């Protein structure tokens, strides 16, 4: 049986269902599997003719071995299907030129890559609760700066045994993002605006999670909080699948020969997506380099170059907002592995990060880091320029996050001369961040975002994705806004406490 342990060494080893239910360990650490599931070359070869769903079932069963095959099948089929995704392939690989291929992770209902994990997490969670003997109904509480809230709403909407409440900063999300949330359908969903910024919203949610009165009343009612955030193992594990799937597709389409190594370029924020690629490599996928792409908040680029993680710097608001992050939580799992699973050192580094704002992993870990990762960054001007060039040269429209990756990849090739076939991991539809994309393509950007969606569609000949179409005419179902000091009351009322 695969068991999971905390990166900070506390507590006993637990099953995957228990790890998914808990989300984070009691000592503040992240749950990691005790060993990598090994996938042999023959097994990778067997993935080639399979559908995405079959590939997913195969990769997931090694880590979630306390789930029955039927349970896993049910989770995969409910998450990845053409009612939810606009591509039969779920995560298709598009060809940009001879050496660059684009793995499109934004064919899901919210047009960004978080759907890949958040479409399946609710099903894992419900089954994990039942398997561990929980009878309570799950309540998911989310504070969002835009993307995660909508992806979580879509994932949990009408999933039996769950309810979800999302808070967003009333003036801190884009017009499209807000509309996506306030028009959300489903009988178990609630959405509230908060007068304040994202930090206020997040602080409010954190307080409710640990509020004694709320918790006691929830217990009486048979309700239990859980979290859908990106450190939950149940969000990381589905992301491993698409690295294997992309490799299988590359072979299938004759772009590489079986066994040949490839690079992946990943636009990175919390380090979840790229970490899943590292896991795939350790499991046996032929990977040469993981290329870590950052925007102006280049804390990870500096870390890869120096071995020092230093968050003491100004936070920059960029055109790739989902990567505007100074604390990459999932990095803890990587340094745990690279340090030889030294929970004591990891705990010390995390304490230093909390107290002093930085830590140094030392030369041995730094050397290992550089063996597998290359880090680069793209400033906003370069990012917008890349969108324009890629459209001009290849007729491909990419979003701002993907453009960060493509620009960093160019820098990688110039610096290293490495021409290994490469898969660019694309994390959002260009329509999702349309205002910046329109600007990059020198279009007239004076209209509101809804008009820009149509204009972008006209210019590029691409259809507006279903999840973003006709948003302005959809009925608003959630119009309540509260002050930050009212959030607790709002939750109590919503749950009938
Ligand atoms: C969340 C997000 C990212 C960053 O992914 P991490 O797993 O946090 O590194 C990149 N691009 C988009 C569009 C995202 O929504």
CSV table of C-alpha atoms and ligand atoms in Angstrom, one decimal:
chain,number,residue,atom,x,y,z
A,1,UNK,CA,0.0,0.0,0.0
A,2,UNK,CA,1.3,3.5,-0.9
A,3,UNK,CA,1.7,5.6,2.2
A,4,UNK,CA,2.1,9.3,2.6
A,5,UNK,CA,4.3,11.3,5.0
A,6,UNK,CA,4.7,14.9,6.0
A,7,UNK,CA,7.6,16.9,4.6
A,8,UNK,CA,8.2,18.1,8.1
A,9,UNK,CA,8.4,14.6,9.6
A,10,UNK,CA,5.4,14.9,12.0
A,11,UNK,CA,2.7,12.3,12.5
A,12,UNK,CA,2.3,8.8,11.2
A,13,UNK,CA,2.3,7.7,7.5
A,14,UNK,CA,-1.3,7.6,6.1
A,15,UNK,CA,-3.2,6.3,3.0
A,16,UNK,CA,-3.9,8.5,0.0
A,17,UNK,CA,-7.6,8.9,1.0
A,18,UNK,CA,-6.5,10.2,4.4
A,19,UNK,CA,-3.9,12.6,2.8
A,20,UNK,CA,-6.5,14.0,0.4
A,21,UNK,CA,-9.0,14.4,3.2
A,22,UNK,CA,-6.6,16.3,5.4
A,23,UNK,CA,-5.0,18.4,2.7
A,24,UNK,CA,-2.2,19.7,4.9
A,25,UNK,CA,-0.4,17.8,7.7
A,26,UNK,CA,-0.9,18.9,11.3
A,27,UNK,CA,2.8,20.0,11.5
A,28,UNK,CA,2.2,22.4,8.6
A,29,UNK,CA,4.0,20.0,6.2
A,30,UNK,CA,2.8,18.7,2.8
A,31,UNK,CA,2.0,15.1,2.2
A,32,UNK,CA,4.3,13.2,-0.2
A,33,UNK,CA,4.2,9.6,-1.2
A,34,UNK,CA,6.9,7.5,0.4
A,35,UNK,CA,8.3,6.4,-2.9
A,36,UNK,CA,7.8,7.1,-6.6
A,37,UNK,CA,5.6,4.7,-8.5
A,38,UNK,CA,7.8,3.3,-11.3
A,39,UNK,CA,6.5,3.2,-14.8
A,40,UNK,CA,8.5,1.0,-17.1
A,41,UNK,CA,9.3,1.7,-20.8
A,42,UNK,CA,6.9,-1.1,-21.8
A,43,UNK,CA,4.1,0.6,-19.7
A,44,UNK,CA,4.8,4.0,-21.3
A,45,UNK,CA,4.6,2.3,-24.7
A,46,UNK,CA,1.3,0.8,-23.8
A,47,UNK,CA,-0.1,4.3,-23.1
A,48,UNK,CA,0.4,5.4,-26.7
A,49,UNK,CA,-2.8,4.0,-28.2
A,50,UNK,CA,-4.9,4.8,-25.1
A,51,UNK,CA,-7.4,7.6,-24.6
A,52,UNK,CA,-6.6,10.4,-22.0
A,53,UNK,CA,-9.0,8.7,-19.6
A,54,UNK,CA,-7.3,5.3,-19.9
A,55,UNK,CA,-3.9,6.9,-19.4
A,56,UNK,CA,-5.2,8.7,-16.3
A,57,UNK,CA,-6.6,5.5,-14.8
A,58,UNK,CA,-3.3,3.8,-15.3
A,59,UNK,CA,-1.1,6.5,-13.8
A,60,UNK,CA,-3.4,7.3,-10.9
A,61,UNK,CA,-3.8,3.8,-9.6
A,62,UNK,CA,-0.2,3.5,-8.5
A,63,UNK,CA,-0.6,6.5,-6.1
A,64,UNK,CA,-4.2,6.0,-5.1
A,65,UNK,CA,-4.0,2.3,-4.5
A,66,UNK,CA,-6.5,2.4,-1.6
A,67,UNK,CA,-9.2,3.4,-4.2
A,68,UNK,CA,-10.8,0.5,-6.1
A,69,UNK,CA,-10.5,0.4,-9.9
A,70,UNK,CA,-14.2,1.2,-10.1
A,71,UNK,CA,-13.9,4.2,-7.8
A,72,UNK,CA,-10.9,5.6,-9.8
A,73,UNK,CA,-12.8,4.9,-13.1
A,74,UNK,CA,-15.8,6.8,-11.8
A,75,UNK,CA,-13.7,9.8,-10.7
A,76,UNK,CA,-11.9,9.9,-14.1
A,77,UNK,CA,-15.0,9.5,-16.2
A,78,UNK,CA,-16.9,12.2,-14.3
A,79,UNK,CA,-14.0,14.7,-14.5
A,80,UNK,CA,-12.6,14.3,-18.0
A,81,UNK,CA,-15.4,14.1,-20.7
A,82,UNK,CA,-16.6,16.2,-23.6
A,83,UNK,CA,-19.4,17.7,-21.6
A,84,UNK,CA,-16.7,19.5,-19.6
A,85,UNK,CA,-13.8,19.7,-22.1
A,86,UNK,CA,-13.8,21.2,-25.5
A,87,UNK,CA,-11.4,18.7,-26.9
A,88,UNK,CA,-11.9,14.9,-27.1
A,89,UNK,CA,-8.2,14.5,-26.3
A,90,UNK,CA,-8.8,16.5,-23.0
A,91,UNK,CA,-5.2,17.8,-23.1
A,92,UNK,CA,-4.2,17.9,-26.8
A,93,UNK,CA,-0.7,18.7,-28.1
A,94,UNK,CA,-0.6,21.3,-30.8
A,95,UNK,CA,2.4,21.7,-33.2
A,96,UNK,CA,3.9,25.1,-33.3
A,97,UNK,CA,7.1,24.4,-35.3
A,98,UNK,CA,9.6,21.5,-35.7
A,99,UNK,CA,10.9,21.6,-32.2
A,100,UNK,CA,8.2,23.3,-30.2
A,101,UNK,CA,4.9,21.6,-29.2
A,102,UNK,CA,2.1,23.1,-27.1
A,103,UNK,CA,0.3,21.1,-24.5
A,104,UNK,CA,-3.0,22.8,-24.2
A,105,UNK,CA,-4.3,22.4,-20.6
A,106,UNK,CA,-7.1,24.9,-21.0
A,107,UNK,CA,-9.8,22.9,-22.8
A,108,UNK,CA,-11.8,22.6,-19.5
A,109,UNK,CA,-14.9,24.6,-18.4
A,110,UNK,CA,-13.0,27.6,-17.0
A,111,UNK,CA,-10.4,27.9,-19.8
A,112,UNK,CA,-7.4,27.6,-17.5
A,113,UNK,CA,-5.2,24.7,-16.4
A,114,UNK,CA,-6.6,24.5,-12.9
A,115,UNK,CA,-9.5,22.5,-14.3
A,116,UNK,CA,-7.2,19.6,-14.9
A,117,UNK,CA,-7.0,19.1,-11.2
A,118,UNK,CA,-10.1,20.8,-9.9
A,119,UNK,CA,-12.5,18.8,-12.1
A,120,UNK,CA,-11.4,15.5,-10.5
A,121,UNK,CA,-10.5,16.6,-6.9
A,122,UNK,CA,-14.1,16.8,-5.7
A,123,UNK,CA,-14.7,13.2,-6.7
A,124,UNK,CA,-11.5,12.1,-5.0
A,125,UNK,CA,-12.5,14.0,-1.9
A,126,UNK,CA,-16.0,12.6,-1.6
A,127,UNK,CA,-14.7,9.0,-2.0
A,128,UNK,CA,-11.9,9.7,0.4
A,129,UNK,CA,-14.3,10.9,3.1
A,130,UNK,CA,-16.5,7.8,2.7
A,131,UNK,CA,-13.5,5.5,2.7
A,132,UNK,CA,-12.1,7.0,5.9
A,133,UNK,CA,-15.5,6.6,7.7
A,134,UNK,CA,-16.6,10.3,7.5
A,135,UNK,CA,-20.3,10.7,7.4
A,136,UNK,CA,-20.3,14.5,7.4
A,137,UNK,CA,-21.1,16.7,4.4
A,138,UNK,CA,-18.0,18.5,3.1
A,139,UNK,CA,-18.0,22.3,3.0
A,140,UNK,CA,-15.4,23.9,0.8
A,141,UNK,CA,-14.4,27.5,1.6
A,142,UNK,CA,-12.4,29.4,-1.0
A,143,UNK,CA,-10.8,32.8,-1.1
A,144,UNK,CA,-9.9,33.6,-4.7
A,145,UNK,CA,-8.0,36.2,-6.6
A,146,UNK,CA,-9.8,35.0,-9.8
A,147,UNK,CA,-8.9,31.7,-11.4
A,148,UNK,CA,-9.1,29.2,-8.6
A,149,UNK,CA,-12.5,30.3,-7.4
A,150,UNK,CA,-14.2,29.6,-10.7
A,151,UNK,CA,-12.4,26.4,-11.3
A,152,UNK,CA,-13.4,25.1,-7.8
A,153,UNK,CA,-17.0,26.2,-8.4
A,154,UNK,CA,-17.1,24.3,-11.7
A,155,UNK,CA,-15.5,21.3,-10.0
A,156,UNK,CA,-17.8,21.1,-7.0
A,157,UNK,CA,-21.1,22.3,-8.6
A,158,UNK,CA,-23.7,19.6,-7.9
A,159,UNK,CA,-21.2,17.1,-6.6
A,160,UNK,CA,-23.3,15.1,-4.0
A,161,UNK,CA,-22.1,15.4,-0.4
A,162,UNK,CA,-20.4,18.7,-0.9
A,163,UNK,CA,-21.1,22.4,-0.7
A,164,UNK,CA,-18.9,25.2,-1.8
A,165,UNK,CA,-18.7,28.9,-0.7
A,166,UNK,CA,-16.4,31.3,-2.6
A,167,UNK,CA,-15.4,34.7,-1.6
A,168,UNK,CA,-13.7,37.1,-4.0
A,169,UNK,CA,-12.4,40.7,-3.6
A,170,UNK,CA,-15.2,42.8,-5.1
A,171,UNK,CA,-12.8,45.1,-6.9
A,172,UNK,CA,-9.8,42.7,-7.2
A,173,UNK,CA,-10.9,40.5,-10.1
A,174,UNK,CA,-11.4,41.1,-13.8
A,175,UNK,CA,-14.8,41.8,-15.2
A,176,UNK,CA,-14.8,38.4,-17.0
A,177,UNK,CA,-13.7,36.5,-13.8
A,178,UNK,CA,-16.4,38.2,-11.7
A,179,UNK,CA,-19.1,37.3,-14.3
A,180,UNK,CA,-17.9,33.8,-14.5
A,181,UNK,CA,-18.4,33.4,-10.7
A,182,UNK,CA,-21.6,35.3,-10.1
A,183,UNK,CA,-23.4,33.4,-12.9
A,184,UNK,CA,-22.3,30.0,-11.5
A,185,UNK,CA,-25.0,27.4,-11.6
A,186,UNK,CA,-25.5,24.5,-9.2
A,187,UNK,CA,-27.6,23.8,-6.1
A,188,UNK,CA,-24.7,23.6,-3.7
A,189,UNK,CA,-22.8,26.8,-4.6
A,190,UNK,CA,-22.6,30.2,-3.1
A,191,UNK,CA,-20.5,33.2,-4.2
A,192,UNK,CA,-19.9,36.4,-2.3
A,193,UNK,CA,-18.0,39.6,-3.0
A,194,UNK,CA,-15.9,41.1,-0.2
A,195,UNK,CA,-15.3,44.8,0.2
A,196,UNK,CA,-11.5,44.7,0.4
A,197,UNK,CA,-8.5,43.2,-1.4
A,198,UNK,CA,-7.4,39.6,-1.8
A,199,UNK,CA,-5.4,39.5,1.4
A,200,UNK,CA,-8.5,40.7,3.4
A,201,UNK,CA,-10.5,38.0,1.8
A,202,UNK,CA,-8.0,35.3,2.4
A,203,UNK,CA,-7.5,36.3,6.0
A,204,UNK,CA,-11.2,36.2,6.6
A,205,UNK,CA,-11.5,32.7,5.2
A,206,UNK,CA,-8.6,31.5,7.3
A,207,UNK,CA,-10.2,32.8,10.4
A,208,UNK,CA,-13.5,31.1,9.7
A,209,UNK,CA,-11.7,27.7,9.1
A,210,UNK,CA,-10.5,27.8,12.7
A,211,UNK,CA,-13.3,29.6,14.4
A,212,UNK,CA,-14.5,27.6,17.5
A,213,UNK,CA,-18.1,28.7,17.3
A,214,UNK,CA,-18.4,27.9,13.7
A,215,UNK,CA,-16.7,24.5,14.0
A,216,UNK,CA,-18.9,23.5,17.0
A,217,UNK,CA,-22.1,24.4,15.2
A,218,UNK,CA,-21.0,22.6,12.0
A,219,UNK,CA,-20.3,19.5,14.0
A,220,UNK,CA,-23.9,19.5,15.3
A,221,UNK,CA,-25.2,19.8,11.8
A,222,UNK,CA,-22.9,17.1,10.3
A,223,UNK,CA,-20.8,19.5,8.3
A,224,UNK,CA,-17.0,19.5,7.9
A,225,UNK,CA,-14.6,22.0,6.3
A,226,UNK,CA,-12.2,20.9,3.7
A,227,UNK,CA,-9.9,22.7,1.4
A,228,UNK,CA,-9.3,22.6,-2.3
A,229,UNK,CA,-6.0,24.5,-2.4
A,230,UNK,CA,-3.0,23.6,-4.5
A,231,UNK,CA,-1.0,21.8,-1.8
A,232,UNK,CA,-3.6,19.0,-1.5
A,233,UNK,CA,-2.1,15.8,-2.9
A,234,UNK,CA,-5.4,15.3,-4.7
A,235,UNK,CA,-4.6,18.3,-6.8
A,236,UNK,CA,-1.0,17.4,-7.6
A,237,UNK,CA,-1.5,13.7,-8.6
A,238,UNK,CA,-3.9,14.3,-11.6
A,239,UNK,CA,-1.3,16.8,-13.0
A,240,UNK,CA,1.3,14.0,-13.4
A,241,UNK,CA,-1.0,12.3,-15.9
A,242,UNK,CA,-0.7,14.9,-18.6
A,243,UNK,CA,3.1,14.8,-18.7
A,244,UNK,CA,2.9,11.1,-19.6
A,245,UNK,CA,0.0,11.8,-22.0
A,246,UNK,CA,1.9,14.5,-23.8
A,247,UNK,CA,4.9,12.1,-24.2
A,248,UNK,CA,2.7,9.4,-25.6
A,249,UNK,CA,1.1,11.8,-28.0
A,250,UNK,CA,4.5,13.0,-29.2
A,251,UNK,CA,5.5,9.5,-30.1
A,252,UNK,CA,2.1,8.7,-31.6
A,253,UNK,CA,2.3,11.8,-33.9
A,254,UNK,CA,5.8,10.8,-35.0
A,255,UNK,CA,7.5,13.9,-33.5
A,256,UNK,CA,9.9,11.9,-31.4
A,257,UNK,CA,11.0,8.2,-31.4
A,258,UNK,CA,10.0,6.1,-28.5
A,259,UNK,CA,12.6,6.4,-25.7
A,260,UNK,CA,13.9,9.8,-26.8
A,261,UNK,CA,14.2,12.5,-24.1
A,262,UNK,CA,12.2,15.7,-24.2
A,263,UNK,CA,12.1,19.0,-22.3
A,264,UNK,CA,9.1,20.6,-20.7
A,265,UNK,CA,8.7,24.4,-20.3
A,266,UNK,CA,6.2,25.3,-17.5
A,267,UNK,CA,4.9,28.8,-16.6
A,268,UNK,CA,5.2,28.6,-12.8
A,269,UNK,CA,3.6,30.2,-9.8
A,270,UNK,CA,3.0,27.9,-6.8
A,271,UNK,CA,5.3,25.3,-8.3
A,272,UNK,CA,2.5,22.7,-8.5
A,273,UNK,CA,2.3,22.1,-12.2
A,274,UNK,CA,6.1,21.8,-12.8
A,275,UNK,CA,6.5,19.6,-9.7
A,276,UNK,CA,4.1,17.1,-11.2
A,277,UNK,CA,6.4,17.0,-14.3
A,278,UNK,CA,9.4,16.3,-11.9
A,279,UNK,CA,7.4,13.4,-10.4
A,280,UNK,CA,6.7,12.1,-13.9
A,281,UNK,CA,10.5,12.2,-14.6
A,282,UNK,CA,11.3,10.4,-11.4
A,283,UNK,CA,8.7,7.8,-12.3
A,284,UNK,CA,10.5,6.9,-15.5
A,285,UNK,CA,9.3,9.4,-18.2
A,286,UNK,CA,12.3,10.3,-20.5
A,287,UNK,CA,12.8,13.9,-19.6
A,288,UNK,CA,15.9,15.9,-20.3
A,289,UNK,CA,15.1,19.3,-18.6
A,290,UNK,CA,12.3,20.9,-16.7
A,291,UNK,CA,12.4,24.6,-17.7
A,292,UNK,CA,10.8,26.8,-15.0
A,293,UNK,CA,9.4,30.1,-16.4
A,294,UNK,CA,8.6,33.1,-14.2
A,295,UNK,CA,7.3,36.6,-14.8
A,296,UNK,CA,8.7,39.7,-13.0
A,297,UNK,CA,8.1,38.0,-9.7
A,298,UNK,CA,11.2,35.9,-10.4
A,299,UNK,CA,11.8,34.4,-7.0
A,300,UNK,CA,12.1,30.9,-8.6
A,301,UNK,CA,14.6,31.9,-11.3
A,302,UNK,CA,16.8,33.4,-8.6
A,303,UNK,CA,16.4,30.3,-6.5
A,304,UNK,CA,17.5,28.0,-9.4
A,305,UNK,CA,20.5,30.2,-10.1
A,306,UNK,CA,21.7,30.7,-6.6
A,307,UNK,CA,20.2,28.0,-4.3
A,308,UNK,CA,18.8,30.9,-2.1
A,309,UNK,CA,15.1,31.3,-1.9
A,310,UNK,CA,14.4,35.0,-1.0
A,311,UNK,CA,10.9,36.4,-1.0
A,312,UNK,CA,12.1,39.8,0.4
A,313,UNK,CA,11.2,41.8,-2.7
A,314,UNK,CA,8.4,43.9,-4.1
A,315,UNK,CA,5.4,42.1,-5.4
A,316,UNK,CA,4.7,43.0,-9.0
A,317,UNK,CA,1.3,43.0,-10.5
A,318,UNK,CA,1.8,41.7,-14.1
A,319,UNK,CA,-0.2,40.7,-17.2
A,320,UNK,CA,0.2,37.1,-16.1
A,321,UNK,CA,-1.5,37.4,-12.7
A,322,UNK,CA,-1.8,33.7,-11.9
A,323,UNK,CA,2.0,33.6,-11.6
A,324,UNK,CA,2.2,36.7,-9.4
A,325,UNK,CA,3.4,34.7,-6.4
A,326,UNK,CA,6.3,35.2,-4.0
A,327,UNK,CA,5.8,32.0,-1.9
A,328,UNK,CA,5.7,28.9,-4.0
A,329,UNK,CA,4.2,26.5,-1.6
A,330,UNK,CA,4.7,23.3,-3.6
A,331,UNK,CA,8.5,23.9,-3.7
A,332,UNK,CA,8.6,22.3,-0.2
A,333,UNK,CA,7.9,18.9,-1.8
A,334,UNK,CA,10.8,19.3,-4.2
A,335,UNK,CA,13.4,20.4,-1.6
A,336,UNK,CA,12.2,17.5,0.5
A,337,UNK,CA,13.1,15.1,-2.3
A,338,UNK,CA,16.4,16.8,-3.2
A,339,UNK,CA,17.6,16.9,0.4
A,340,UNK,CA,17.2,13.1,0.6
A,341,UNK,CA,13.9,13.4,2.4
A,342,UNK,CA,15.5,15.3,5.3
A,343,UNK,CA,12.4,16.5,7.2
A,344,UNK,CA,14.5,18.2,9.8
A,345,UNK,CA,16.3,20.4,7.3
A,346,UNK,CA,13.0,21.2,5.4
A,347,UNK,CA,11.4,22.3,8.7
A,348,UNK,CA,14.3,24.6,9.3
A,349,UNK,CA,14.2,26.1,5.9
A,350,UNK,CA,10.5,26.7,6.1
A,351,UNK,CA,10.9,28.3,9.6
A,352,UNK,CA,13.6,30.6,8.1
A,353,UNK,CA,11.3,31.5,5.2
A,354,UNK,CA,8.6,32.4,7.7
A,355,UNK,CA,10.8,34.3,10.1
A,356,UNK,CA,13.5,35.8,8.0
A,357,UNK,CA,12.0,35.7,4.5
A,358,UNK,CA,14.7,33.5,3.0
A,359,UNK,CA,16.6,30.2,3.1
A,360,UNK,CA,19.7,28.7,1.5
A,361,UNK,CA,19.6,25.0,0.5
A,362,UNK,CA,23.4,24.7,0.3
A,363,UNK,CA,25.7,23.5,-2.5
A,364,UNK,CA,24.7,19.8,-2.6
A,365,UNK,CA,20.9,20.4,-3.1
A,366,UNK,CA,21.6,23.3,-5.4
A,367,UNK,CA,23.7,21.1,-7.6
A,368,UNK,CA,20.9,18.5,-7.8
A,369,UNK,CA,18.4,21.3,-8.6
A,370,UNK,CA,20.5,22.4,-11.5
A,371,UNK,CA,20.8,18.8,-12.9
A,372,UNK,CA,17.0,18.8,-13.6
A,373,UNK,CA,15.8,22.4,-13.7
A,374,UNK,CA,16.6,25.5,-15.7
A,375,UNK,CA,15.1,28.8,-14.7
A,376,UNK,CA,14.4,31.9,-16.6
A,377,UNK,CA,12.0,34.9,-16.6
A,378,UNK,CA,10.2,37.2,-19.0
A,379,UNK,CA,9.3,40.8,-18.2
A,380,UNK,CA,5.9,42.2,-19.3
A,381,UNK,CA,7.1,43.9,-22.4
A,382,UNK,CA,8.8,40.7,-23.6
A,383,UNK,CA,5.7,38.7,-22.7
A,384,UNK,CA,3.4,40.9,-24.9
A,385,UNK,CA,6.0,41.0,-27.7
A,386,UNK,CA,6.1,37.2,-27.6
A,387,UNK,CA,2.3,37.0,-28.1
A,388,UNK,CA,2.7,39.2,-31.1
A,389,UNK,CA,5.6,37.3,-32.6
A,390,UNK,CA,4.1,33.9,-32.1
A,391,UNK,CA,0.9,35.1,-33.8
A,392,UNK,CA,2.8,36.7,-36.6
A,393,UNK,CA,5.2,33.8,-37.2
A,394,UNK,CA,3.0,30.7,-36.6
A,395,UNK,CA,-0.6,32.1,-36.6
A,396,UNK,CA,-0.9,30.7,-33.0
A,397,UNK,CA,-2.6,32.8,-30.4
A,398,UNK,CA,-1.3,32.2,-26.9
A,399,UNK,CA,-2.2,33.8,-23.6
A,400,UNK,CA,0.1,35.8,-21.3
A,401,UNK,CA,1.2,32.9,-19.1
A,402,UNK,CA,2.0,30.7,-22.0
A,403,UNK,CA,3.9,33.6,-23.6
A,404,UNK,CA,6.1,33.9,-20.5
A,405,UNK,CA,7.0,30.2,-21.1
A,406,UNK,CA,7.7,30.7,-24.8
A,407,UNK,CA,9.9,33.7,-24.2
A,408,UNK,CA,11.9,31.8,-21.5
A,409,UNK,CA,12.2,28.9,-23.9
A,410,UNK,CA,13.8,31.1,-26.5
A,411,UNK,CA,16.3,32.3,-23.9
A,412,UNK,CA,17.0,28.7,-22.9
A,413,UNK,CA,17.9,27.7,-26.5
A,414,UNK,CA,20.1,30.8,-26.9
A,415,UNK,CA,21.9,30.2,-23.6
A,416,UNK,CA,22.3,26.4,-23.8
A,417,UNK,CA,22.1,25.6,-27.5
A,418,UNK,CA,20.0,22.6,-26.5
A,419,UNK,CA,17.7,21.6,-29.3
A,420,UNK,CA,16.0,18.6,-27.6
A,421,UNK,CA,12.3,18.4,-28.7
A,422,UNK,CA,10.3,20.4,-26.3
A,423,UNK,CA,6.8,20.6,-25.0
A,424,UNK,CA,5.5,24.0,-23.9
A,425,UNK,CA,2.9,23.6,-21.2
A,426,UNK,CA,0.2,26.1,-22.0
A,427,UNK,CA,-1.9,27.1,-19.0
A,428,UNK,CA,-4.7,29.3,-20.2
A,429,UNK,CA,-6.8,30.1,-23.2
A,430,UNK,CA,-5.9,33.4,-24.9
A,431,UNK,CA,-9.6,34.4,-24.4
A,432,UNK,CA,-9.2,34.2,-20.6
A,433,UNK,CA,-6.8,37.1,-20.5
A,434,UNK,CA,-8.1,38.7,-23.6
A,435,UNK,CA,-7.5,42.4,-22.6
A,436,UNK,CA,-3.7,41.8,-22.5
A,437,UNK,CA,-3.8,39.6,-25.6
A,438,UNK,CA,-5.7,42.2,-27.6
A,439,UNK,CA,-3.2,44.8,-26.5
A,440,UNK,CA,-0.3,42.6,-27.6
A,441,UNK,CA,-1.9,42.2,-31.0
A,442,UNK,CA,-2.2,46.0,-31.3
A,443,UNK,CA,-6.0,45.9,-31.3
A,444,UNK,CA,-8.2,48.7,-30.1
A,445,UNK,CA,-8.6,48.0,-26.4
A,446,UNK,CA,-11.0,50.7,-25.3
A,447,UNK,CA,-14.1,48.4,-25.2
A,448,UNK,CA,-15.1,46.4,-22.2
A,449,UNK,CA,-13.9,42.8,-21.9
A,450,UNK,CA,-17.0,41.3,-23.3
A,451,UNK,CA,-16.7,43.2,-26.5
A,452,UNK,CA,-13.0,42.4,-26.7
A,453,UNK,CA,-13.8,38.6,-26.6
A,454,UNK,CA,-15.8,39.0,-29.8
A,455,UNK,CA,-13.2,41.2,-31.4
A,456,UNK,CA,-10.4,38.7,-30.6
A,457,UNK,CA,-12.6,36.0,-32.1
A,458,UNK,CA,-13.1,38.0,-35.2
A,459,UNK,CA,-9.4,38.9,-35.6
A,460,UNK,CA,-8.1,35.3,-35.0
A,461,UNK,CA,-10.9,33.3,-36.4
A,462,UNK,CA,-11.1,31.3,-33.2
A,463,UNK,CA,-14.4,30.7,-31.5
A,464,UNK,CA,-15.0,32.2,-28.1
A,465,UNK,CA,-14.8,29.2,-25.7
A,466,UNK,CA,-18.2,28.0,-24.3
A,467,UNK,CA,-17.2,29.0,-20.7
A,468,UNK,CA,-16.7,32.6,-21.7
A,469,UNK,CA,-19.4,33.0,-24.4
A,470,UNK,CA,-22.5,35.1,-23.7
A,471,UNK,CA,-21.3,35.8,-20.2
A,472,UNK,CA,-22.8,39.3,-20.2
A,473,UNK,CA,-26.3,38.0,-20.9
A,474,UNK,CA,-26.3,35.1,-18.4
A,475,UNK,CA,-28.4,35.7,-15.3
A,476,UNK,CA,-26.6,36.8,-12.2
A,477,UNK,CA,-27.3,34.2,-9.5
A,478,UNK,CA,-25.0,35.6,-6.7
A,479,UNK,CA,-25.2,39.3,-6.1
A,480,UNK,CA,-24.3,39.7,-2.5
A,481,UNK,CA,-21.3,41.7,-1.3
A,482,UNK,CA,-20.3,41.9,2.4
A,483,UNK,CA,-17.7,43.7,4.5
A,484,UNK,CA,-14.8,41.6,5.6
A,485,UNK,CA,-16.0,41.6,9.2
A,486,UNK,CA,-19.3,40.1,8.0
A,487,UNK,CA,-17.8,37.0,6.4
A,488,UNK,CA,-18.3,34.8,9.3
A,489,UNK,CA,-22.0,35.7,9.7
A,490,UNK,CA,-22.4,35.2,6.0
A,491,UNK,CA,-21.1,31.6,6.3
A,492,UNK,CA,-23.1,30.9,9.4
A,493,UNK,CA,-26.3,32.0,7.6
A,494,UNK,CA,-25.5,30.2,4.4
A,495,UNK,CA,-25.0,26.9,6.3
A,496,UNK,CA,-28.0,27.5,8.5
A,497,UNK,CA,-25.9,27.4,11.7
B,1,LIG,C1,-2.3,28.7,-11.5
B,1,LIG,C2,-1.7,29.1,-12.8
B,1,LIG,C3,-0.4,29.0,-13.1
B,1,LIG,C4,0.7,28.6,-12.1
B,1,LIG,O1,0.6,27.3,-11.8
B,1,LIG,P1,1.3,26.7,-10.5
B,1,LIG,O2,0.9,25.3,-10.4
B,1,LIG,O3,0.8,27.5,-9.4
B,1,LIG,O4,2.8,26.8,-10.7
B,1,LIG,C5,0.1,29.4,-14.4
B,1,LIG,N1,-0.8,29.8,-15.3
B,1,LIG,C6,-2.2,29.9,-15.1
B,1,LIG,C7,-3.1,30.4,-16.2
B,1,LIG,C8,-2.7,29.5,-13.8
B,1,LIG,O5,-4.0,29.6,-13.6
